[in-house]
Amino acid sequence: MCKKIINLFTSAGITKAHTTSSIRTDYPTERTLSIPTHPPDSPADYEHTLCRCMLSGIDSITTIRNTLLSSSERLRHEQQVIDALNVKNSQAYDSMHALEKLVAEISASAQQEIQISTALQETVNEINHSVEDIHRLSNQTNLLAINSAIEAAHVGELGRGFTVIVKEIKQLASEVKQHASQIAGLSHAIAERAGQVCESVIGIQTLIAHIQREVAQSRQALEQVIERAGYMQQIIRAIALQQFLNTVKLDHIIWKYQVYRYLFTRDRQATMSDHHSCRLGRWYYAGEGRRQFGEHPTFRALARPHAEVHRSGQQALAAFAADNFVAMTAALEQMESASAAVIEGIDALIGETLPNDERG
């Protein structure tokens, strides 16, 4: 029994398969294997000791498996933290974009205020020109009134009524001139205020332009942070998947070791889990694997060899229980062939799920 087990491990090996884009589905059904030359109930002491020590190493592999699993779970937690960070980054980017839009609206409003102030100044200038015309006409009217008063004095009594009219015209011209002066003063004050408003708005617009540049730079920096965080998220997700799949590979090896342990200890009542119940099976048929890679060809190709490993292992135990060692040997050979295809497929899946920059 021990010699057979040793030969199987020697011929099959527990090595990492080369990463390829596809999984071998036509795995061989025969391997070089020596049929035991002595009854399984009387193994040689050397082989017995060697086999027992080899199988006892399962505890070390289990420890490594548990460490990898713990590491994978921590990476998944970190992935959740990164996911939350990316959500916050997206919210910050949206807020930054809204701020940028608001500053642009303020800038447009400030530009409009400048245009309004400029138009107001132009209107005030037009008013001032009109006031100057009023001053000029008032002076002319006043001069005309003086001339008319002189002419009225020359005609004596005949010009008395005209003199009264001249006085009224002179008084009216004086009042018009006075009001025109007041309007000119108010217009000057309005123009001065409008100029101050325009200068203030221009200063604000300069500040707004500076704010716009700062906001644009902050947005660009945030975009870079989001980009790097997204890439880091991909890396962590890929590493977490690698750790998990490496754990699955160790689970797979431990499952095979358990088959050999049952054979070594001659446990004729032993049973093994089916391909739906192991860690790989749960991940494959009902877990994250199906949700994430359900349509992936390499993922789908894992089903056949994985099921074959479990079927062959169970057949080997059943054949041993029936003392059919030829059938047991054939089943173990088939189990090892299918196992190699599973390891190869898992490595291929790991390689294909790496970010592009990380692929060799």
Coordinates of C-alpha atoms in Angstrom, one line a residue:
M1 CA 0.0 0.0 0.0
C2 CA 2.7 2.5 1.0
K3 CA 4.8 1.8 -2.0
K4 CA 1.8 2.4 -4.3
I5 CA 1.1 5.7 -2.6
I6 CA 4.7 6.8 -2.8
N7 CA 4.8 5.8 -6.5
L8 CA 1.7 7.8 -7.2
F9 CA 3.0 10.9 -5.5
T10 CA 6.4 10.5 -7.3
S11 CA 4.8 10.1 -10.7
A12 CA 2.1 12.8 -10.3
G13 CA 4.0 15.3 -8.2
I14 CA 2.6 18.3 -6.4
T15 CA 4.0 21.1 -8.5
K16 CA 2.6 24.3 -9.9
A17 CA 1.3 23.9 -13.4
H18 CA 2.3 26.4 -16.1
T19 CA -0.2 29.2 -16.6
T20 CA -2.0 28.8 -19.9
S21 CA -5.2 30.3 -21.4
S22 CA -7.0 26.9 -21.4
I23 CA -7.3 23.8 -19.3
R24 CA -6.4 20.4 -20.5
T25 CA -9.6 18.3 -20.7
D26 CA -8.1 15.3 -22.4
Y27 CA -5.9 14.4 -19.4
P28 CA -4.4 10.9 -19.6
T29 CA -6.0 8.0 -17.9
E30 CA -2.9 5.9 -17.3
R31 CA 0.3 6.6 -15.5
T32 CA 3.3 4.5 -14.7
L33 CA 2.4 2.8 -11.4
S34 CA 3.7 -0.3 -9.8
I35 CA 1.1 -2.7 -8.4
P36 CA 2.0 -3.7 -4.9
T37 CA 4.3 -6.7 -4.8
H38 CA 3.3 -7.6 -1.3
P39 CA -0.1 -7.8 0.4
P40 CA -1.4 -4.5 1.7
D41 CA -1.7 -6.0 5.2
S42 CA 2.1 -6.5 5.5
P43 CA 4.0 -3.4 4.2
A44 CA 7.7 -3.1 4.5
D45 CA 8.8 -1.3 7.6
Y46 CA 10.7 1.3 5.6
E47 CA 7.9 2.1 3.3
H48 CA 5.4 2.1 6.2
T49 CA 7.5 4.6 8.1
L50 CA 8.1 6.8 5.1
C51 CA 4.5 6.8 4.1
R52 CA 3.3 7.6 7.6
C53 CA 5.8 10.5 7.9
M54 CA 4.7 11.8 4.5
L55 CA 1.0 11.7 5.4
S56 CA 1.7 13.3 8.7
G57 CA 2.9 16.4 6.8
I58 CA -0.7 17.2 6.1
D59 CA -0.8 19.2 9.3
S60 CA 1.8 21.6 7.9
I61 CA -0.1 22.0 4.7
T62 CA -3.2 22.7 6.6
T63 CA -1.4 25.4 8.6
I64 CA -0.2 27.0 5.4
R65 CA -3.7 26.8 3.9
N66 CA -5.2 28.5 7.0
T67 CA -2.6 31.2 6.8
L68 CA -3.4 31.9 3.2
L69 CA -7.1 31.9 3.9
S70 CA -6.7 34.4 6.7
S71 CA -4.6 36.6 4.4
S72 CA -7.2 36.3 1.7
E73 CA -9.9 37.4 4.2
R74 CA -7.8 40.3 5.3
L75 CA -7.3 41.4 1.7
R76 CA -11.1 41.2 1.2
H77 CA -11.5 43.5 4.1
E78 CA -9.0 45.9 2.7
Q79 CA -10.8 45.7 -0.6
Q80 CA -14.0 46.7 1.1
V81 CA -12.1 49.7 2.6
I82 CA -10.8 50.6 -0.8
D83 CA -14.4 50.3 -2.2
A84 CA -15.6 52.7 0.5
L85 CA -12.8 55.1 -0.3
N86 CA -13.6 55.0 -4.0
V87 CA -17.2 55.9 -3.1
K88 CA -16.0 58.9 -1.0
N89 CA -13.6 59.9 -3.9
S90 CA -16.5 59.8 -6.3
Q91 CA -18.6 61.9 -4.0
A92 CA -15.7 64.4 -3.6
Y93 CA -15.3 64.5 -7.3
D94 CA -19.0 65.3 -7.8
S95 CA -18.7 68.0 -5.2
M96 CA -15.6 69.4 -6.8
H97 CA -17.4 69.4 -10.2
A98 CA -20.4 71.2 -8.6
L99 CA -18.0 73.8 -7.1
E100 CA -16.3 74.3 -10.4
K101 CA -19.7 74.9 -12.0
L102 CA -20.7 77.3 -9.3
V103 CA -17.5 79.3 -9.6
A104 CA -18.1 79.5 -13.3
E105 CA -21.6 80.9 -12.7
I106 CA -20.2 83.4 -10.3
S107 CA -17.6 84.5 -12.8
A108 CA -20.3 84.9 -15.5
S109 CA -22.4 86.9 -13.0
A110 CA -19.4 89.1 -12.2
Q111 CA -18.7 89.7 -15.9
Q112 CA -22.4 90.6 -16.2
E113 CA -22.0 93.1 -13.3
I114 CA -19.0 94.6 -15.0
Q115 CA -21.0 95.0 -18.2
I116 CA -23.9 96.6 -16.2
S117 CA -21.6 99.0 -14.4
T118 CA -19.9 99.9 -17.7
A119 CA -23.3 100.6 -19.3
L120 CA -24.3 102.7 -16.3
Q121 CA -21.2 104.7 -16.6
E122 CA -21.9 105.3 -20.3
T123 CA -25.5 106.3 -19.4
V124 CA -24.2 108.8 -16.8
N125 CA -21.8 110.2 -19.3
E126 CA -24.7 110.8 -21.7
I127 CA -26.7 112.5 -18.9
N128 CA -23.7 114.7 -18.2
H129 CA -23.6 115.7 -21.9
S130 CA -27.3 116.5 -21.7
V131 CA -26.8 118.6 -18.6
E132 CA -24.0 120.5 -20.3
D133 CA -26.4 121.2 -23.1
I134 CA -29.0 122.4 -20.6
H135 CA -26.3 124.7 -19.0
R136 CA -25.5 126.1 -22.4
L137 CA -29.2 126.7 -23.3
S138 CA -29.8 128.2 -19.9
N139 CA -27.0 130.6 -20.3
Q140 CA -28.3 131.5 -23.8
T141 CA -31.8 132.0 -22.4
N142 CA -30.4 134.2 -19.6
L143 CA -28.5 136.3 -22.1
L144 CA -31.6 136.6 -24.2
A145 CA -33.6 137.7 -21.2
I146 CA -31.0 140.4 -20.4
N147 CA -31.1 141.7 -24.0
S148 CA -34.9 141.6 -24.0
A149 CA -34.9 143.6 -20.7
I150 CA -32.6 146.3 -22.3
E151 CA -34.9 146.5 -25.3
A152 CA -37.9 146.8 -23.1
A153 CA -36.3 149.7 -21.2
H154 CA -35.8 151.5 -24.4
V155 CA -39.5 151.5 -25.4
G156 CA -40.7 152.7 -21.9
E157 CA -44.3 152.1 -21.0
L158 CA -44.9 150.0 -24.1
G159 CA -42.4 147.4 -22.9
R160 CA -43.6 147.2 -19.3
G161 CA -45.6 143.9 -19.9
F162 CA -42.7 142.5 -21.9
T163 CA -40.4 143.3 -19.0
V164 CA -42.4 141.1 -16.7
I165 CA -42.1 138.2 -19.1
V166 CA -38.4 138.8 -19.4
K167 CA -38.1 138.6 -15.6
E168 CA -40.0 135.3 -15.5
I169 CA -37.8 133.9 -18.3
K170 CA -34.6 135.0 -16.5
Q171 CA -35.8 133.4 -13.2
L172 CA -36.8 130.2 -15.0
A173 CA -33.3 130.1 -16.7
S174 CA -31.7 130.6 -13.3
E175 CA -33.7 127.8 -11.8
V176 CA -33.0 125.5 -14.8
K177 CA -29.3 126.2 -14.4
Q178 CA -29.5 125.5 -10.7
H179 CA -31.3 122.1 -11.2
A180 CA -28.9 121.2 -14.0
S181 CA -26.0 121.8 -11.7
Q182 CA -27.6 119.5 -9.1
I183 CA -28.2 116.9 -11.8
A184 CA -24.6 117.2 -12.8
G185 CA -23.5 116.7 -9.2
L186 CA -25.7 113.6 -8.8
S187 CA -24.5 112.2 -12.2
H188 CA -20.9 112.7 -11.1
A189 CA -21.6 110.9 -7.8
I190 CA -23.3 108.0 -9.7
A191 CA -20.5 107.8 -12.2
E192 CA -18.0 107.6 -9.3
R193 CA -20.0 104.9 -7.5
A194 CA -20.3 102.9 -10.7
G195 CA -16.6 103.2 -11.3
Q196 CA -16.0 101.9 -7.8
V197 CA -18.4 99.0 -8.3
C198 CA -16.7 98.2 -11.6
E199 CA -13.3 98.2 -10.0
S200 CA -14.6 96.1 -7.1
V201 CA -16.2 93.6 -9.5
I202 CA -13.0 93.4 -11.6
G203 CA -11.1 92.7 -8.4
I204 CA -13.6 90.0 -7.5
Q205 CA -13.4 88.5 -11.0
T206 CA -9.6 88.3 -10.7
L207 CA -10.0 86.4 -7.4
I208 CA -12.6 84.2 -9.0
A209 CA -10.2 83.4 -11.9
H210 CA -7.6 82.4 -9.3
I211 CA -10.2 80.2 -7.5
Q212 CA -11.1 78.6 -10.8
R213 CA -7.5 77.7 -11.5
E214 CA -7.2 76.2 -8.0
V215 CA -10.4 74.3 -8.3
A216 CA -9.3 72.9 -11.7
Q217 CA -6.0 71.8 -10.3
S218 CA -7.7 70.2 -7.3
R219 CA -10.1 68.4 -9.7
Q220 CA -7.2 67.1 -11.8
A221 CA -5.3 65.9 -8.6
L222 CA -8.5 64.2 -7.4
E223 CA -8.9 62.5 -10.8
Q224 CA -5.4 61.1 -10.4
V225 CA -6.2 59.9 -6.9
I226 CA -9.4 58.2 -8.2
E227 CA -7.4 56.6 -11.0
R228 CA -4.7 55.3 -8.7
A229 CA -7.2 54.1 -6.1
G230 CA -9.1 52.3 -8.9
Y231 CA -5.9 50.6 -10.0
M232 CA -5.1 49.7 -6.4
Q233 CA -8.5 48.3 -6.0
Q234 CA -7.9 46.0 -9.0
I235 CA -4.6 44.9 -7.6
I236 CA -6.0 44.1 -4.2
R237 CA -8.9 42.3 -5.8
A238 CA -6.6 40.3 -7.9
I239 CA -4.2 39.4 -5.0
A240 CA -7.2 38.5 -2.8
L241 CA -8.4 36.2 -5.6
Q242 CA -4.9 34.7 -6.0
Q243 CA -4.7 34.0 -2.3
F244 CA -8.1 32.4 -2.2
L245 CA -7.4 30.3 -5.3
N246 CA -4.0 29.2 -3.8
T247 CA -6.0 28.3 -0.7
V248 CA -8.3 26.3 -2.9
K249 CA -5.3 24.5 -4.4
L250 CA -4.1 23.5 -1.0
D251 CA -7.6 22.4 0.0
H252 CA -7.5 20.3 -3.2
I253 CA -4.2 18.7 -2.2
I254 CA -5.4 18.2 1.4
W255 CA -8.5 16.4 0.0
K256 CA -6.3 14.0 -1.9
Y257 CA -4.0 13.5 1.1
Q258 CA -7.1 12.6 3.1
V259 CA -7.9 9.9 0.5
Y260 CA -4.4 8.5 0.9
R261 CA -4.7 8.7 4.7
Y262 CA -7.8 6.6 4.6
L263 CA -6.1 4.1 2.4
F264 CA -3.0 4.0 4.6
T265 CA -5.1 3.5 7.7
R266 CA -7.2 0.9 6.0
D267 CA -10.4 2.8 6.8
R268 CA -13.0 0.9 4.8
Q269 CA -15.9 3.0 6.0
A270 CA -14.4 6.3 5.0
T271 CA -16.3 8.7 2.7
M272 CA -15.3 12.0 1.1
S273 CA -17.1 15.2 0.2
D274 CA -18.5 15.6 -3.3
H275 CA -17.4 18.3 -5.7
H276 CA -20.2 20.6 -4.6
S277 CA -19.3 20.6 -0.9
C278 CA -15.6 21.4 -0.9
R279 CA -14.4 25.0 -0.8
L280 CA -13.7 25.1 -4.5
G281 CA -17.1 23.6 -5.2
R282 CA -19.0 26.1 -3.0
W283 CA -17.1 29.0 -4.6
Y284 CA -17.6 27.5 -8.1
Y285 CA -21.3 26.6 -8.0
A286 CA -22.9 29.0 -5.5
G287 CA -20.3 31.6 -4.4
E288 CA -18.4 34.6 -5.8
G289 CA -16.8 32.5 -8.5
R290 CA -20.0 31.9 -10.4
R291 CA -21.1 35.5 -10.0
Q292 CA -17.7 36.9 -11.1
F293 CA -16.6 34.3 -13.7
G294 CA -19.7 32.4 -14.7
E295 CA -19.2 33.0 -18.4
H296 CA -15.4 32.8 -18.4
P297 CA -14.3 29.9 -20.5
T298 CA -11.3 29.0 -18.3
F299 CA -13.6 29.0 -15.2
R300 CA -16.2 26.8 -16.9
A301 CA -13.6 24.4 -18.0
L302 CA -12.7 23.6 -14.3
A303 CA -16.0 21.8 -13.8
R304 CA -15.1 18.5 -15.5
P305 CA -11.7 17.8 -14.0
H306 CA -12.8 19.0 -10.5
A307 CA -15.8 16.6 -10.5
E308 CA -13.5 13.9 -11.8
V309 CA -11.1 14.3 -8.9
H310 CA -13.9 13.8 -6.4
R311 CA -15.5 10.9 -8.3
S312 CA -12.2 9.1 -8.7
G313 CA -11.2 9.6 -5.1
Q314 CA -14.5 8.2 -3.9
Q315 CA -14.2 5.3 -6.4
A316 CA -10.7 4.5 -5.0
L317 CA -12.0 4.3 -1.5
A318 CA -14.9 2.1 -2.6
A319 CA -12.6 -0.2 -4.6
F320 CA -10.3 -0.5 -1.5
A321 CA -13.3 -1.4 0.7
A322 CA -14.1 -4.1 -1.9
D323 CA -10.5 -5.3 -1.9
N324 CA -10.3 -4.5 -5.6
F325 CA -6.8 -3.0 -5.7
V326 CA -6.5 -2.9 -9.5
A327 CA -9.7 -0.7 -9.6
M328 CA -8.3 1.3 -6.7
T329 CA -5.0 1.9 -8.6
A330 CA -6.9 3.0 -11.8
A331 CA -9.1 5.4 -9.8
L332 CA -6.1 6.9 -8.1
E333 CA -4.3 7.4 -11.4
Q334 CA -7.4 9.1 -12.8
M335 CA -7.7 11.3 -9.7
E336 CA -4.1 12.5 -10.1
S337 CA -4.6 13.2 -13.8
A338 CA -7.7 15.2 -13.1
S339 CA -6.0 16.9 -10.2
A340 CA -3.2 18.2 -12.4
A341 CA -5.8 19.6 -14.8
V342 CA -7.5 21.4 -11.8
I343 CA -4.3 23.0 -10.6
E344 CA -3.4 24.0 -14.2
G345 CA -6.9 25.5 -14.6
I346 CA -6.7 27.4 -11.4
D347 CA -3.3 28.8 -12.3
A348 CA -4.6 29.8 -15.8
L349 CA -7.6 31.6 -14.1
I350 CA -5.2 33.5 -11.8
G351 CA -3.1 34.6 -14.7
E352 CA -6.1 35.8 -16.7
T353 CA -7.6 37.8 -13.9
L354 CA -4.5 39.9 -13.2
P355 CA -4.6 43.6 -14.2
N356 CA -3.0 44.1 -17.6
D357 CA 0.1 45.8 -16.2
E358 CA 0.8 42.8 -14.0
R359 CA 0.7 40.2 -16.7
G360 CA 4.0 38.9 -17.9

